[in-house]
Amino acid sequence: MKLYLKPVHYLPVTDPLVFFLPFRDYVDNVDSVESVEHSQSINLVLFFTVFVQLACAFRYGSEDLDVIGLSFRKDIWFKQIQIYPESHKPTLTPMHDTLLKKAGDNAYPFTFEIPTNLPCSVTLQPAPDDKGKVHLCFDFEVKTYLAMEADNPDEKIEKKDTARLIVRKIQYAPSQVGSGPKADICKSFMMSDKPVHLEASMDKDLYFHGESIPIKIKIKNESNKTVKKIKMTVEQLTDIVLYSADKYTKVVLSQEFGETVESGSSYDNTLSITPLLAENKEKRGLSLDGRLKDEDTNLASTTMLRPGLDKEVLGILVSYKIKVNLMVAGGGDVTVELPLNLMHPKPQGIFQSNA
């Protein structure tokens, strides 16, 4: 989010259209989504009608095909309004007032309400060994254009008469955090009369991107074997539910701890891990939060579902799990899994669009 207002799409003054946005991230609060409030400045119209459109699109195709216009794009939702001659008069908000002052004369305000059942902005880049898979993403685009008619498929819209901008629909962590998960297992080995007990737990059920994640480990080794080390992995699970049953599982963190637990002894300690995109820059096939131009991004946030919502309409579902693995001498292991919710904290003191 920007702490100040600026035109985020600029056309030379000789072009007819300029539109202003306060920011490009719009927050999905699970039960509601921020309104997309804009101001449109029209310099020259003549005999044209001016329309503005907000579309949620699914893109599927490699970047080289996109250059020659062959990549697949499907609009899964869009809304179009006419702003000149003026037919759309939204209820003005303080944000509108600010944008109208910024836009100057010949400015026309408009508002879009984003439904709660649309996917958040997510980009998935396939791994080199994912044969047949190509770049795919969900994004939101605001487009304004000049046309003679609203819905004439035969009318050619000139590029110079169009202004467009990608915005993002994102989710922030809820204000209330629940208690953390816990998992335990008791496993026996051949040639050993007694088992190894493992318990792993976390203090809370949600952590922020970049935050250290402490995991409490309790081991009771009653076997005649030695636990050589503890290995932790964090897996990102991506379920593409819009068009097929594709699933991607990618390890975003793998870390070993040289903790030894001898036969007949116990272990009780807290080990911390931090999954980061910075450690996976060369790894393709990860789900990332939607990117704006060349801005940096991060691992995709966990998809938060509203109770009763059909999962298929969300397009891509992202989740995480932590595996705690005990490596036992002589072969064999003991493993438990913990679910992980990974999100961004909601920024404080930032002017929201529906404030």
mmCIF file of C-alpha atoms in Angstrom:
data_model
loop_
_atom_site.group_PDB
_atom_site.id
_atom_site.type_symbol
_atom_site.label_atom_id
_atom_site.label_comp_id
_atom_site.label_asym_id
_atom_site.label_seq_id
_atom_site.Cartn_x
_atom_site.Cartn_y
_atom_site.Cartn_z
ATOM 1 C CA MET A 1 0.000 0.000 0.000
ATOM 2 C CA LYS A 2 1.142 3.537 -0.758
ATOM 3 C CA LEU A 3 1.024 6.130 1.990
ATOM 4 C CA TYR A 4 0.344 8.895 -0.499
ATOM 5 C CA LEU A 5 -1.629 9.390 -3.681
ATOM 6 C CA LYS A 6 -0.171 9.483 -7.130
ATOM 7 C CA PRO A 7 -1.305 8.676 -10.660
ATOM 8 C CA VAL A 8 -0.340 5.053 -11.146
ATOM 9 C CA HIS A 9 -1.050 5.025 -14.870
ATOM 10 C CA TYR A 10 0.070 7.919 -17.030
ATOM 11 C CA LEU A 11 -0.640 8.820 -20.614
ATOM 12 C CA PRO A 12 0.776 11.851 -22.450
ATOM 13 C CA VAL A 13 -1.536 14.854 -22.464
ATOM 14 C CA THR A 14 -2.210 14.282 -26.143
ATOM 15 C CA ASP A 15 -3.973 11.015 -25.273
ATOM 16 C CA PRO A 16 -7.647 11.114 -24.263
ATOM 17 C CA LEU A 17 -7.663 9.040 -21.094
ATOM 18 C CA VAL A 18 -5.892 9.114 -17.754
ATOM 19 C CA PHE A 19 -7.073 7.296 -14.649
ATOM 20 C CA PHE A 20 -5.987 7.617 -11.034
ATOM 21 C CA LEU A 21 -5.879 4.982 -8.303
ATOM 22 C CA PRO A 22 -4.975 5.509 -4.640
ATOM 23 C CA PHE A 23 -3.247 2.102 -4.480
ATOM 24 C CA ARG A 24 -3.119 -1.204 -6.335
ATOM 25 C CA ASP A 25 -3.789 -3.692 -3.541
ATOM 26 C CA TYR A 26 -7.382 -4.401 -2.521
ATOM 27 C CA VAL A 27 -7.934 -6.475 0.591
ATOM 28 C CA ASP A 28 -10.103 -9.575 0.785
ATOM 29 C CA ASN A 29 -11.354 -9.727 4.382
ATOM 30 C CA VAL A 30 -12.901 -13.185 3.672
ATOM 31 C CA ASP A 31 -16.445 -11.898 4.279
ATOM 32 C CA SER A 32 -15.980 -8.665 2.267
ATOM 33 C CA VAL A 33 -13.592 -7.049 -0.221
ATOM 34 C CA GLU A 34 -12.495 -3.409 -0.394
ATOM 35 C CA SER A 35 -14.153 -1.297 -3.064
ATOM 36 C CA VAL A 36 -12.105 -0.312 -6.104
ATOM 37 C CA GLU A 37 -12.491 3.481 -6.195
ATOM 38 C CA HIS A 38 -11.027 5.487 -9.043
ATOM 39 C CA SER A 39 -11.158 8.788 -10.834
ATOM 40 C CA GLN A 40 -11.117 9.042 -14.628
ATOM 41 C CA SER A 41 -9.888 12.154 -16.459
ATOM 42 C CA ILE A 42 -11.157 12.599 -20.026
ATOM 43 C CA ASN A 43 -9.289 15.107 -22.198
ATOM 44 C CA LEU A 44 -10.971 14.597 -25.565
ATOM 45 C CA VAL A 45 -13.953 12.483 -26.533
ATOM 46 C CA LEU A 46 -15.675 13.773 -29.702
ATOM 47 C CA PHE A 47 -18.173 11.091 -30.824
ATOM 48 C CA PHE A 48 -16.939 8.290 -28.576
ATOM 49 C CA THR A 49 -18.415 6.755 -25.440
ATOM 50 C CA VAL A 50 -16.044 6.030 -22.543
ATOM 51 C CA PHE A 51 -16.268 2.736 -20.696
ATOM 52 C CA VAL A 52 -14.310 1.312 -17.781
ATOM 53 C CA GLN A 53 -14.046 -2.368 -16.935
ATOM 54 C CA LEU A 54 -12.729 -4.463 -14.072
ATOM 55 C CA ALA A 55 -11.941 -8.075 -14.967
ATOM 56 C CA CYS A 56 -10.623 -11.082 -13.072
ATOM 57 C CA ALA A 57 -8.705 -13.175 -15.570
ATOM 58 C CA PHE A 58 -7.092 -16.582 -15.630
ATOM 59 C CA ARG A 59 -3.978 -16.609 -17.804
ATOM 60 C CA TYR A 60 -2.408 -19.827 -19.028
ATOM 61 C CA GLY A 61 0.513 -19.710 -21.416
ATOM 62 C CA SER A 62 4.258 -19.216 -21.606
ATOM 63 C CA GLU A 63 5.625 -15.697 -21.690
ATOM 64 C CA ASP A 64 7.063 -16.093 -25.204
ATOM 65 C CA LEU A 65 3.621 -17.019 -26.534
ATOM 66 C CA ASP A 66 2.133 -14.020 -24.741
ATOM 67 C CA VAL A 67 4.399 -11.722 -26.780
ATOM 68 C CA ILE A 68 2.815 -12.910 -30.030
ATOM 69 C CA GLY A 69 -0.684 -12.985 -28.565
ATOM 70 C CA LEU A 70 -1.185 -16.765 -28.361
ATOM 71 C CA SER A 71 -1.378 -17.312 -24.602
ATOM 72 C CA PHE A 72 -4.716 -18.401 -23.188
ATOM 73 C CA ARG A 73 -6.763 -15.853 -21.254
ATOM 74 C CA LYS A 74 -10.172 -16.438 -19.770
ATOM 75 C CA ASP A 75 -12.157 -13.745 -17.986
ATOM 76 C CA ILE A 76 -13.884 -15.541 -15.120
ATOM 77 C CA TRP A 77 -15.619 -12.341 -13.972
ATOM 78 C CA PHE A 78 -15.902 -8.808 -15.253
ATOM 79 C CA LYS A 79 -18.019 -5.733 -14.799
ATOM 80 C CA GLN A 80 -18.317 -2.817 -17.185
ATOM 81 C CA ILE A 81 -19.772 0.644 -16.662
ATOM 82 C CA GLN A 82 -20.181 3.703 -18.843
ATOM 83 C CA ILE A 83 -18.694 6.856 -17.383
ATOM 84 C CA TYR A 84 -19.101 9.233 -20.331
ATOM 85 C CA PRO A 85 -21.633 10.416 -21.242
ATOM 86 C CA GLU A 86 -22.138 10.162 -17.525
ATOM 87 C CA SER A 87 -24.467 7.359 -16.455
ATOM 88 C CA HIS A 88 -22.631 5.999 -13.403
ATOM 89 C CA LYS A 89 -22.812 8.145 -10.259
ATOM 90 C CA PRO A 90 -21.292 6.373 -7.257
ATOM 91 C CA THR A 91 -21.744 7.561 -3.713
ATOM 92 C CA LEU A 92 -18.694 9.750 -3.186
ATOM 93 C CA THR A 93 -16.239 8.825 -0.444
ATOM 94 C CA PRO A 94 -13.299 10.798 0.977
ATOM 95 C CA MET A 95 -11.094 8.779 -1.367
ATOM 96 C CA HIS A 96 -13.145 9.921 -4.369
ATOM 97 C CA ASP A 97 -12.872 13.552 -3.241
ATOM 98 C CA THR A 98 -9.104 13.281 -3.010
ATOM 99 C CA LEU A 99 -8.794 11.636 -6.423
ATOM 100 C CA LEU A 100 -11.113 14.180 -8.068
ATOM 101 C CA LYS A 101 -8.909 17.018 -6.805
ATOM 102 C CA LYS A 102 -5.883 15.173 -8.113
ATOM 103 C CA ALA A 103 -7.412 14.474 -11.515
ATOM 104 C CA GLY A 104 -8.595 18.030 -12.114
ATOM 105 C CA ASP A 105 -11.206 19.111 -14.657
ATOM 106 C CA ASN A 106 -13.198 16.616 -16.719
ATOM 107 C CA ALA A 107 -12.813 13.921 -14.066
ATOM 108 C CA TYR A 108 -15.469 11.250 -13.497
ATOM 109 C CA PRO A 109 -15.485 9.013 -10.388
ATOM 110 C CA PHE A 110 -16.428 5.342 -10.428
ATOM 111 C CA THR A 111 -16.515 2.377 -8.036
ATOM 112 C CA PHE A 112 -16.324 -1.390 -8.475
ATOM 113 C CA GLU A 113 -17.402 -3.896 -5.840
ATOM 114 C CA ILE A 114 -15.296 -7.075 -6.011
ATOM 115 C CA PRO A 115 -17.240 -10.240 -5.098
ATOM 116 C CA THR A 116 -15.882 -12.279 -2.192
ATOM 117 C CA ASN A 117 -15.897 -15.526 -4.170
ATOM 118 C CA LEU A 118 -13.148 -14.536 -6.606
ATOM 119 C CA PRO A 119 -9.574 -15.816 -6.328
ATOM 120 C CA CYS A 120 -6.791 -13.725 -4.869
ATOM 121 C CA SER A 121 -3.938 -12.636 -7.137
ATOM 122 C CA VAL A 122 -1.593 -15.631 -7.410
ATOM 123 C CA THR A 123 1.145 -16.524 -9.895
ATOM 124 C CA LEU A 124 2.409 -20.049 -10.447
ATOM 125 C CA GLN A 125 5.649 -20.631 -12.319
ATOM 126 C CA PRO A 126 6.233 -24.249 -13.351
ATOM 127 C CA ALA A 127 9.397 -26.159 -12.558
ATOM 128 C CA PRO A 128 11.670 -27.245 -15.424
ATOM 129 C CA ASP A 129 10.610 -30.892 -14.947
ATOM 130 C CA ASP A 130 6.878 -30.071 -15.063
ATOM 131 C CA LYS A 131 6.587 -31.056 -18.709
ATOM 132 C CA GLY A 132 3.597 -29.679 -20.534
ATOM 133 C CA LYS A 133 2.876 -27.099 -17.853
ATOM 134 C CA VAL A 134 3.122 -23.412 -18.623
ATOM 135 C CA HIS A 135 2.956 -20.110 -16.813
ATOM 136 C CA LEU A 136 -0.410 -19.480 -15.182
ATOM 137 C CA CYS A 137 -1.839 -16.826 -12.905
ATOM 138 C CA PHE A 138 -4.956 -15.069 -11.704
ATOM 139 C CA ASP A 139 -4.946 -11.289 -11.956
ATOM 140 C CA PHE A 140 -7.268 -8.290 -11.913
ATOM 141 C CA GLU A 141 -7.148 -5.628 -14.594
ATOM 142 C CA VAL A 142 -8.782 -2.212 -14.712
ATOM 143 C CA LYS A 143 -9.260 -1.066 -18.303
ATOM 144 C CA THR A 144 -10.787 2.099 -19.699
ATOM 145 C CA TYR A 145 -11.353 2.651 -23.409
ATOM 146 C CA LEU A 146 -13.140 4.660 -26.056
ATOM 147 C CA ALA A 147 -15.767 2.916 -28.166
ATOM 148 C CA MET A 148 -18.755 3.678 -30.336
ATOM 149 C CA GLU A 149 -20.851 0.957 -28.660
ATOM 150 C CA ALA A 150 -20.702 -0.921 -25.387
ATOM 151 C CA ASP A 151 -20.780 -4.513 -26.668
ATOM 152 C CA ASN A 152 -19.976 -4.643 -30.335
ATOM 153 C CA PRO A 153 -17.643 -7.598 -31.066
ATOM 154 C CA ASP A 154 -16.937 -6.235 -34.549
ATOM 155 C CA GLU A 155 -15.706 -2.860 -33.334
ATOM 156 C CA LYS A 156 -11.941 -2.582 -33.206
ATOM 157 C CA ILE A 157 -10.669 -0.782 -30.105
ATOM 158 C CA GLU A 158 -7.439 1.058 -30.870
ATOM 159 C CA LYS A 159 -4.566 0.588 -28.449
ATOM 160 C CA LYS A 160 -4.066 4.350 -28.267
ATOM 161 C CA ASP A 161 -7.661 4.671 -27.047
ATOM 162 C CA THR A 162 -7.116 2.276 -24.137
ATOM 163 C CA ALA A 163 -5.522 2.594 -20.719
ATOM 164 C CA ARG A 164 -5.106 -0.477 -18.510
ATOM 165 C CA LEU A 165 -3.589 -1.362 -15.165
ATOM 166 C CA ILE A 166 -3.110 -4.555 -13.148
ATOM 167 C CA VAL A 167 -4.312 -4.428 -9.525
ATOM 168 C CA ARG A 168 -4.211 -7.121 -6.856
ATOM 169 C CA LYS A 169 -6.748 -8.788 -4.614
ATOM 170 C CA ILE A 170 -4.917 -9.891 -1.473
ATOM 171 C CA GLN A 171 -5.686 -11.332 1.959
ATOM 172 C CA TYR A 172 -4.193 -10.229 5.262
ATOM 173 C CA ALA A 173 -3.983 -12.292 8.407
ATOM 174 C CA PRO A 174 -7.084 -12.196 10.631
ATOM 175 C CA SER A 175 -6.826 -10.156 13.812
ATOM 176 C CA GLN A 176 -7.537 -13.178 16.007
ATOM 177 C CA VAL A 177 -4.942 -15.954 16.048
ATOM 178 C CA GLY A 178 -5.903 -19.446 17.240
ATOM 179 C CA SER A 179 -3.998 -21.968 19.306
ATOM 180 C CA GLY A 180 -1.242 -23.865 17.570
ATOM 181 C CA PRO A 181 -1.435 -27.445 16.259
ATOM 182 C CA LYS A 182 0.136 -30.463 17.920
ATOM 183 C CA ALA A 183 1.003 -33.901 16.563
ATOM 184 C CA ASP A 184 2.555 -36.979 18.137
ATOM 185 C CA ILE A 185 3.510 -40.490 17.136
ATOM 186 C CA CYS A 186 4.896 -43.616 18.735
ATOM 187 C CA LYS A 187 6.906 -45.844 16.391
ATOM 188 C CA SER A 188 8.605 -49.203 16.950
ATOM 189 C CA PHE A 189 11.522 -50.667 15.009
ATOM 190 C CA MET A 190 12.641 -54.187 14.191
ATOM 191 C CA MET A 191 15.052 -55.690 16.691
ATOM 192 C CA SER A 192 13.867 -53.251 19.350
ATOM 193 C CA ASP A 193 11.375 -54.070 22.077
ATOM 194 C CA LYS A 194 10.355 -50.469 22.796
ATOM 195 C CA PRO A 195 9.421 -47.477 20.606
ATOM 196 C CA VAL A 196 10.467 -43.895 19.970
ATOM 197 C CA HIS A 197 7.936 -41.219 21.026
ATOM 198 C CA LEU A 198 7.849 -37.910 19.128
ATOM 199 C CA GLU A 199 5.690 -34.862 19.831
ATOM 200 C CA ALA A 200 5.800 -31.560 17.914
ATOM 201 C CA SER A 201 3.722 -28.439 18.534
ATOM 202 C CA MET A 202 3.478 -24.696 17.786
ATOM 203 C CA ASP A 203 2.250 -21.830 19.951
ATOM 204 C CA LYS A 204 -0.196 -20.435 17.357
ATOM 205 C CA ASP A 205 -1.859 -21.449 14.099
ATOM 206 C CA LEU A 206 -0.662 -18.540 11.937
ATOM 207 C CA TYR A 207 2.696 -16.903 11.233
ATOM 208 C CA PHE A 208 3.719 -13.959 9.073
ATOM 209 C CA HIS A 209 5.988 -14.084 6.031
ATOM 210 C CA GLY A 210 9.562 -13.694 7.288
ATOM 211 C CA GLU A 211 8.658 -14.474 10.900
ATOM 212 C CA SER A 212 10.664 -17.091 12.776
ATOM 213 C CA ILE A 213 8.525 -20.179 13.498
ATOM 214 C CA PRO A 214 9.461 -21.898 16.792
ATOM 215 C CA ILE A 215 8.543 -25.579 17.012
ATOM 216 C CA LYS A 216 8.578 -27.426 20.309
ATOM 217 C CA ILE A 217 10.077 -30.904 20.015
ATOM 218 C CA LYS A 218 9.735 -33.642 22.633
ATOM 219 C CA ILE A 219 11.412 -37.017 22.122
ATOM 220 C CA LYS A 220 11.406 -40.049 24.402
ATOM 221 C CA ASN A 221 13.717 -42.710 22.994
ATOM 222 C CA GLU A 222 12.904 -46.039 24.655
ATOM 223 C CA SER A 223 14.310 -48.058 21.761
ATOM 224 C CA ASN A 224 17.817 -49.495 21.490
ATOM 225 C CA LYS A 225 18.571 -47.172 18.564
ATOM 226 C CA THR A 226 20.050 -43.670 18.417
ATOM 227 C CA VAL A 227 18.281 -40.669 16.902
ATOM 228 C CA LYS A 228 21.083 -39.134 14.795
ATOM 229 C CA LYS A 229 19.500 -35.832 13.806
ATOM 230 C CA ILE A 230 16.263 -33.901 13.349
ATOM 231 C CA LYS A 231 15.189 -32.747 9.900
ATOM 232 C CA MET A 232 12.445 -30.189 9.243
ATOM 233 C CA THR A 233 10.852 -29.406 5.907
ATOM 234 C CA VAL A 234 8.150 -26.948 4.902
ATOM 235 C CA GLU A 235 6.069 -27.924 1.885
ATOM 236 C CA GLN A 236 3.897 -25.632 -0.187
ATOM 237 C CA LEU A 237 0.852 -27.385 -1.601
ATOM 238 C CA THR A 238 -0.907 -25.777 -4.571
ATOM 239 C CA ASP A 239 -4.239 -27.173 -5.718
ATOM 240 C CA ILE A 240 -5.470 -25.811 -9.066
ATOM 241 C CA VAL A 241 -9.225 -26.378 -8.960
ATOM 242 C CA LEU A 242 -10.508 -24.096 -11.716
ATOM 243 C CA TYR A 243 -9.840 -26.155 -14.814
ATOM 244 C CA SER A 244 -8.370 -29.494 -13.693
ATOM 245 C CA ALA A 245 -7.094 -31.453 -10.729
ATOM 246 C CA ASP A 246 -3.462 -30.337 -10.995
ATOM 247 C CA LYS A 247 -1.552 -30.360 -7.738
ATOM 248 C CA TYR A 248 1.941 -29.087 -7.040
ATOM 249 C CA THR A 249 3.985 -29.891 -3.936
ATOM 250 C CA LYS A 250 7.194 -27.908 -3.525
ATOM 251 C CA VAL A 251 9.666 -27.913 -0.629
ATOM 252 C CA VAL A 252 10.340 -24.289 0.350
ATOM 253 C CA LEU A 253 12.553 -25.108 3.350
ATOM 254 C CA SER A 254 14.687 -28.101 4.337
ATOM 255 C CA GLN A 255 16.825 -27.766 7.426
ATOM 256 C CA GLU A 256 18.721 -30.304 9.532
ATOM 257 C CA PHE A 257 19.635 -30.028 13.209
ATOM 258 C CA GLY A 258 22.467 -32.119 14.638
ATOM 259 C CA GLU A 259 20.574 -33.092 17.771
ATOM 260 C CA THR A 260 21.409 -36.611 18.994
ATOM 261 C CA VAL A 261 19.120 -38.591 21.298
ATOM 262 C CA GLU A 262 20.734 -41.728 22.646
ATOM 263 C CA SER A 263 18.883 -44.919 23.511
ATOM 264 C CA GLY A 264 17.023 -44.591 26.800
ATOM 265 C CA SER A 265 17.214 -40.775 26.916
ATOM 266 C CA SER A 266 14.838 -37.870 26.310
ATOM 267 C CA TYR A 267 14.939 -34.547 24.458
ATOM 268 C CA ASP A 268 12.870 -31.412 25.027
ATOM 269 C CA ASN A 269 13.757 -28.271 23.072
ATOM 270 C CA THR A 270 12.434 -25.577 20.712
ATOM 271 C CA LEU A 271 13.854 -25.300 17.180
ATOM 272 C CA SER A 272 13.067 -22.395 14.857
ATOM 273 C CA ILE A 273 12.698 -22.219 11.065
ATOM 274 C CA THR A 274 11.876 -19.407 8.605
ATOM 275 C CA PRO A 275 10.670 -20.255 5.078
ATOM 276 C CA LEU A 276 11.562 -17.447 2.649
ATOM 277 C CA LEU A 277 11.251 -16.835 -1.070
ATOM 278 C CA ALA A 278 14.803 -15.447 -0.954
ATOM 279 C CA GLU A 279 16.036 -19.006 -0.370
ATOM 280 C CA ASN A 280 14.037 -20.302 -3.347
ATOM 281 C CA LYS A 281 14.757 -17.725 -6.043
ATOM 282 C CA GLU A 282 15.976 -20.346 -8.533
ATOM 283 C CA LYS A 283 13.231 -22.838 -7.803
ATOM 284 C CA ARG A 284 10.397 -22.835 -10.313
ATOM 285 C CA GLY A 285 6.982 -24.253 -9.611
ATOM 286 C CA LEU A 286 6.240 -22.133 -6.540
ATOM 287 C CA SER A 287 3.028 -20.236 -5.955
ATOM 288 C CA LEU A 288 3.704 -16.556 -5.360
ATOM 289 C CA ASP A 289 1.531 -13.627 -4.416
ATOM 290 C CA GLY A 290 0.611 -11.682 -7.554
ATOM 291 C CA ARG A 291 3.428 -9.500 -8.855
ATOM 292 C CA LEU A 292 3.036 -5.901 -10.071
ATOM 293 C CA LYS A 293 5.459 -5.241 -12.942
ATOM 294 C CA ASP A 294 8.995 -5.766 -11.603
ATOM 295 C CA GLU A 295 8.133 -5.379 -7.935
ATOM 296 C CA ASP A 296 9.362 -8.130 -5.645
ATOM 297 C CA THR A 297 6.867 -10.514 -4.136
ATOM 298 C CA ASN A 298 6.838 -13.417 -1.679
ATOM 299 C CA LEU A 299 5.630 -16.958 -1.251
ATOM 300 C CA ALA A 300 1.890 -17.121 -1.815
ATOM 301 C CA SER A 301 -0.147 -16.661 1.330
ATOM 302 C CA THR A 302 -2.342 -19.442 2.668
ATOM 303 C CA THR A 303 -5.801 -19.360 1.099
ATOM 304 C CA MET A 304 -8.386 -18.493 3.746
ATOM 305 C CA LEU A 305 -11.818 -19.939 2.974
ATOM 306 C CA ARG A 306 -15.175 -18.568 4.022
ATOM 307 C CA PRO A 307 -17.385 -21.327 5.491
ATOM 308 C CA GLY A 308 -19.718 -22.766 2.861
ATOM 309 C CA LEU A 309 -17.805 -21.316 -0.110
ATOM 310 C CA ASP A 310 -17.337 -23.544 -3.150
ATOM 311 C CA LYS A 311 -13.581 -24.087 -3.433
ATOM 312 C CA GLU A 312 -13.650 -24.349 -7.220
ATOM 313 C CA VAL A 313 -14.476 -20.677 -7.718
ATOM 314 C CA LEU A 314 -11.224 -19.693 -5.973
ATOM 315 C CA GLY A 315 -9.124 -21.130 -8.792
ATOM 316 C CA ILE A 316 -5.909 -21.812 -6.849
ATOM 317 C CA LEU A 317 -5.756 -23.031 -3.251
ATOM 318 C CA VAL A 318 -2.457 -22.656 -1.406
ATOM 319 C CA SER A 319 -1.575 -24.344 1.876
ATOM 320 C CA TYR A 320 1.557 -25.289 3.836
ATOM 321 C CA LYS A 321 2.642 -28.082 6.133
ATOM 322 C CA ILE A 322 5.702 -28.698 8.306
ATOM 323 C CA LYS A 323 7.274 -32.138 8.540
ATOM 324 C CA VAL A 324 9.367 -33.016 11.591
ATOM 325 C CA ASN A 325 11.507 -36.056 10.867
ATOM 326 C CA LEU A 326 13.779 -38.011 13.216
ATOM 327 C CA MET A 327 16.613 -39.796 11.414
ATOM 328 C CA VAL A 328 17.336 -43.042 13.257
ATOM 329 C CA ALA A 329 20.650 -44.921 13.157
ATOM 330 C CA GLY A 330 20.555 -48.141 11.176
ATOM 331 C CA GLY A 331 17.825 -46.840 8.859
ATOM 332 C CA GLY A 332 14.278 -45.741 9.462
ATOM 333 C CA ASP A 333 12.680 -42.515 10.622
ATOM 334 C CA VAL A 334 9.878 -41.072 12.727
ATOM 335 C CA THR A 335 7.747 -38.316 11.188
ATOM 336 C CA VAL A 336 4.882 -36.027 12.206
ATOM 337 C CA GLU A 337 3.189 -33.238 10.222
ATOM 338 C CA LEU A 338 1.853 -29.856 11.347
ATOM 339 C CA PRO A 339 -0.351 -27.519 9.294
ATOM 340 C CA LEU A 340 1.010 -23.994 8.771
ATOM 341 C CA ASN A 341 -0.848 -20.810 7.879
ATOM 342 C CA LEU A 342 1.487 -18.231 6.335
ATOM 343 C CA MET A 343 0.188 -14.697 5.673
ATOM 344 C CA HIS A 344 0.933 -10.967 5.839
ATOM 345 C CA PRO A 345 -0.086 -8.831 8.833
ATOM 346 C CA LYS A 346 -2.624 -6.144 8.047
ATOM 347 C CA PRO A 347 -0.747 -2.810 7.779
ATOM 348 C CA GLN A 348 -1.497 -0.272 10.469
ATOM 349 C CA GLY A 349 -2.300 3.377 9.820
ATOM 350 C CA ILE A 350 -2.762 3.027 6.048
ATOM 351 C CA PHE A 351 -5.673 4.808 4.427
ATOM 352 C CA GLN A 352 -8.001 2.106 3.196
ATOM 353 C CA SER A 353 -10.207 2.573 0.172
ATOM 354 C CA ASN A 354 -13.444 2.078 2.104
ATOM 355 C CA ALA A 355 -12.387 3.992 5.172
#
